Short mmCIF file of C-alpha atoms in Angstrom, two decimals:
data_model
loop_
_atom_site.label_atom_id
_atom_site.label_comp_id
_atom_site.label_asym_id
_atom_site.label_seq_id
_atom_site.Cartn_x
_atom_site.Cartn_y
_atom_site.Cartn_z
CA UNK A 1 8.88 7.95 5.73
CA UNK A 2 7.46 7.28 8.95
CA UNK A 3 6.73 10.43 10.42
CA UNK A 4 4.14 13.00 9.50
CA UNK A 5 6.62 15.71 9.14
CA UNK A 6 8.25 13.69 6.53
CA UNK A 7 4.89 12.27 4.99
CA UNK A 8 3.29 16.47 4.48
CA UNK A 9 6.83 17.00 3.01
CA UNK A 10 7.02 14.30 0.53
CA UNK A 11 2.99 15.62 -0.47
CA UNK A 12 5.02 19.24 -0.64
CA UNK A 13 7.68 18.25 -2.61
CA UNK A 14 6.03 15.79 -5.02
CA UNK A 15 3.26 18.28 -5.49
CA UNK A 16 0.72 15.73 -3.85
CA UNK A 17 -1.82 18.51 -1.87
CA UNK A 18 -1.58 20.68 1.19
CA UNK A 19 -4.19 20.63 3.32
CA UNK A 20 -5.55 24.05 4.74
CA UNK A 21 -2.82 25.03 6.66
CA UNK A 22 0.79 23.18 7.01
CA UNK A 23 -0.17 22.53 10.94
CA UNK A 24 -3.41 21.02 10.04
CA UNK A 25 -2.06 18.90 7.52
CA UNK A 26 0.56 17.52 9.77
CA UNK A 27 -1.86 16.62 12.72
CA UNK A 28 -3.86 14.24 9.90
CA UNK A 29 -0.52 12.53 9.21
CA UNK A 30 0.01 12.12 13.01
CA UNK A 31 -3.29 10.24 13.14
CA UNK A 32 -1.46 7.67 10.19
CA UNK A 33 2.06 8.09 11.89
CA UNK A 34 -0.08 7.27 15.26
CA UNK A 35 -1.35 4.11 13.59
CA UNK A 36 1.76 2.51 11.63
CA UNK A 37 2.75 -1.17 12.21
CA UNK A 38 6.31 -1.80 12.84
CA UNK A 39 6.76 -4.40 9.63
CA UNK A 40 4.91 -1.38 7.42
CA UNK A 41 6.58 0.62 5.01
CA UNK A 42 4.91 3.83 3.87
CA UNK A 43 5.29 4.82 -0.26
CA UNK A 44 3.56 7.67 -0.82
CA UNK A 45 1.43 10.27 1.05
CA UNK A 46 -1.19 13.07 -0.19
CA UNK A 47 -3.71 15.33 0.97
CA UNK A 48 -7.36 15.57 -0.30
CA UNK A 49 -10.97 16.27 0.65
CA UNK A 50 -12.74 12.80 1.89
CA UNK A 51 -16.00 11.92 1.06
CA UNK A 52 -16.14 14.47 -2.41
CA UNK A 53 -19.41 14.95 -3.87
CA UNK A 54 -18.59 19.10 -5.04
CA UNK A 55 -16.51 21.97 -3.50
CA UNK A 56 -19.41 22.76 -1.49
CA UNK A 57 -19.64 19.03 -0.43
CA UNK A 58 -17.24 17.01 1.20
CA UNK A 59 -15.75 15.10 4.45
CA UNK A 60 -13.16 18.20 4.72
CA UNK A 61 -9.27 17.10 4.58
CA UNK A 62 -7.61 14.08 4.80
CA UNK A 63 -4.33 12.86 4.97
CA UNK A 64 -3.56 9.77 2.93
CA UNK A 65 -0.42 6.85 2.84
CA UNK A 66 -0.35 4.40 0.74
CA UNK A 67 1.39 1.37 2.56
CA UNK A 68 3.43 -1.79 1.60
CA UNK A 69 -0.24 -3.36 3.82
CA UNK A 70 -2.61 -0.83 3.22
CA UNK A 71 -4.32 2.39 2.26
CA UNK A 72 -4.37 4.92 5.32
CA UNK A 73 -6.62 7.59 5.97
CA UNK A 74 -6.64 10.32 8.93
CA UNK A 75 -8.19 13.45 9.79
CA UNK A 76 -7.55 15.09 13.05
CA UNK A 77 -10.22 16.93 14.53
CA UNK A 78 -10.14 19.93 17.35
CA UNK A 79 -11.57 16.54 19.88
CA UNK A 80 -10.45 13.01 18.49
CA UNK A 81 -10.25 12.14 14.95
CA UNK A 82 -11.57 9.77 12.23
CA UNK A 83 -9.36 7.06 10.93
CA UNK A 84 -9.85 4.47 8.21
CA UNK A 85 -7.59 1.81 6.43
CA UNK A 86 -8.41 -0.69 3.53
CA UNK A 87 -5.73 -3.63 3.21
CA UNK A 88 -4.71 -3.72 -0.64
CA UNK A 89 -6.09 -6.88 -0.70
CA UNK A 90 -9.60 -5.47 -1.05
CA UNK A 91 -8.70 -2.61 -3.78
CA UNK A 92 -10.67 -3.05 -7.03
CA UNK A 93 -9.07 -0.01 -9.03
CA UNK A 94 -7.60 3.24 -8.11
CA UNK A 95 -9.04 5.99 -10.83
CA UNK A 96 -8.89 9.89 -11.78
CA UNK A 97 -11.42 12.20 -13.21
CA UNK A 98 -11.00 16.11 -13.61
CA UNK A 99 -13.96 18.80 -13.67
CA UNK A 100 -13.66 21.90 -14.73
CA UNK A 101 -12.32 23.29 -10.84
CA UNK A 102 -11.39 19.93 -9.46
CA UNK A 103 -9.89 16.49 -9.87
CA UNK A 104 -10.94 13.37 -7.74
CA UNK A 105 -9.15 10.38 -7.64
CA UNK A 106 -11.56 7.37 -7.09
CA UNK A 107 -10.53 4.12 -4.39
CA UNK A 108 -12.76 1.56 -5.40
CA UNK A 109 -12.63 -1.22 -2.73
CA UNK A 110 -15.07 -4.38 -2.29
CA UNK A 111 -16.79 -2.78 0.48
CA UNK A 112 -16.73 1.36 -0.22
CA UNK A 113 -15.61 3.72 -3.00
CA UNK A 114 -13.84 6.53 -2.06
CA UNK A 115 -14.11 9.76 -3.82
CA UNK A 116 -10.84 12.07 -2.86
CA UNK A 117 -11.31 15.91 -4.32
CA UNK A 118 -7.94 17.27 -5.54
CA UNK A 119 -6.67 20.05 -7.64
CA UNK A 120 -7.08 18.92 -11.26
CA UNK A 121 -3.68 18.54 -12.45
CA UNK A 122 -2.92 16.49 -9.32
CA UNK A 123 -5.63 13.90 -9.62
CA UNK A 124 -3.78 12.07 -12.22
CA UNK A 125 -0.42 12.12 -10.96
CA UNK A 126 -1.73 10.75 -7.61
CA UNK A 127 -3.64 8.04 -9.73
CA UNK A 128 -0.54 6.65 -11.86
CA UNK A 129 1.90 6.67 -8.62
CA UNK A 130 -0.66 4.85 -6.85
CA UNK A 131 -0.70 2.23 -9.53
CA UNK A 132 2.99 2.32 -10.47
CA UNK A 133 3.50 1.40 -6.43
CA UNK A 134 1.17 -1.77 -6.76
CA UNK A 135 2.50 -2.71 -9.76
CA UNK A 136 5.68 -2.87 -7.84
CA UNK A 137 4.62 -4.42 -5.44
CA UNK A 138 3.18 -7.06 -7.34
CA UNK A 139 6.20 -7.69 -9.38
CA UNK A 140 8.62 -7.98 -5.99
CA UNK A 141 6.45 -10.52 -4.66
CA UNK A 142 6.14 -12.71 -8.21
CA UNK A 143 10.16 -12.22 -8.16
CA UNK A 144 9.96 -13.66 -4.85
CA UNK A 145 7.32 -16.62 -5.41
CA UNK A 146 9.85 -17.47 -8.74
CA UNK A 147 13.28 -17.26 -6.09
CA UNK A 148 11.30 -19.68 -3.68
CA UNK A 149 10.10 -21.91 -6.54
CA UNK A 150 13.59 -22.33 -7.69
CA UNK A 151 15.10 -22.60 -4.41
CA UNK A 152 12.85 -25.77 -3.57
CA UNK A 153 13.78 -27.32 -7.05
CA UNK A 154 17.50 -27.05 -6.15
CA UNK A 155 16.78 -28.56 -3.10
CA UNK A 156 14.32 -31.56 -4.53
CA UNK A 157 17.58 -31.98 -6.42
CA UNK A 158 20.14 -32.23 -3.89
CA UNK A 159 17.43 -34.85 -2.27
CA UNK A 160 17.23 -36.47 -5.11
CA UNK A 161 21.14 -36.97 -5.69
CA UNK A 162 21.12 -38.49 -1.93
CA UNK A 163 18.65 -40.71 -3.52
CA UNK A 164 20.66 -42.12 -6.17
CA UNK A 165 23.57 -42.51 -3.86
CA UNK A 166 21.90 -44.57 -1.29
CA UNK A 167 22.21 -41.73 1.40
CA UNK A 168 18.31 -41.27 1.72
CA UNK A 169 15.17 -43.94 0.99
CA UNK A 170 12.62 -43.22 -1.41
CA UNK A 171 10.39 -42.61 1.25
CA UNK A 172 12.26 -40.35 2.65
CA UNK A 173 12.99 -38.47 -0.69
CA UNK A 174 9.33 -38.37 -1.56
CA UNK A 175 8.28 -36.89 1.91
CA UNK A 176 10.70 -34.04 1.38
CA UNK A 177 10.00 -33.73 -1.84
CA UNK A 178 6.13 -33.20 -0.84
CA UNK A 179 7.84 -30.95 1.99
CA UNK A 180 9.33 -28.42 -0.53
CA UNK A 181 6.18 -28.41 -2.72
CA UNK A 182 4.04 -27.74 -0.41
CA UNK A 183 1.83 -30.30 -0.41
#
């Protein structure tokens, strides 16, 4: 999903927000699209109003990825356009709340909390795929910390088996060994 046309139609399809019109919406993705790193792999995508205090009061659409980096933000304006991204790294909690008109799904960061406005039934469901992405995320790379931890003990092994058959010195078995550890 690396264009907008494909991130408004993944919001479309998954129910995710529209934006005001369907042109509208796809000029905020551009601004993302625009701003993607080669090595970056977009999940998911909505729409919502930035900044939401009330219906009255908001920051006007936004489009929105959620990144194997980052959380995106773009909004295309008639001249220029306003872009923002957090790195996951600095996400406290991603949260939903409904009113009695509209739902707002909360990204609380160590430097800003964002308040997105939504249609009720959609704040949640934005909410738990957010989290059910990081919690993927989280797992792949534990999976791969385990893989690399095991790899290096196969290999401390193999050293060690040179060891005992006089291929290698202790020194130099101990210096690997540090090697693969990382220390």
């Amino acid at each position: 999903m690396r264009t907008a046309e494909k991130m408004y139609n993944y919001c479309i399809e998954n129910g995710y927000g529209r934006g005001l019109t369907r042109n509208w919406a796809i000029k905020h993705f551009k601004l993302l699209e625009e701003n993607l790193r080669s090595d970056e792999e977009v999940y998911m995508t909505f729409i919502g109003l930035n900044n939401y205090i009330s219906p009255t009061k908001h920051g006007n659409n936004y489009a929105y990825a959620i990144t194997n980096q980052r959380i995106m933000f773009g909004q295309k304006k008639m001249f220029g356009g306003n872009f923002k991204s957090v790195v996951l790294d600095k996400l406290n909690d991603i949260s939903s709340s409904t009113g009695m008109l509209m739902g707002v799904v909360t990204i609380d960061t160590l430097g800003e909390v964002f308040n997105v406005g939504v249609d009720k039934e959609t704040a949640d469901n934005i909410s738990n795929e957010i989290h059910n992405i990081i919690f993927s995320m989280r797992n792949e790379s534990d999976k791969r910390d385990i893989s690399r931890e095991n790899n290096s003990i196969e290999e401390i092994k193999k050293y060690k088996e040179l060891l005992d058959s006089g291929i290698i010195t202790e020194d130099e078995f101990n210096q690997k060994k540090k090697e693969l550890l990382g220390l």
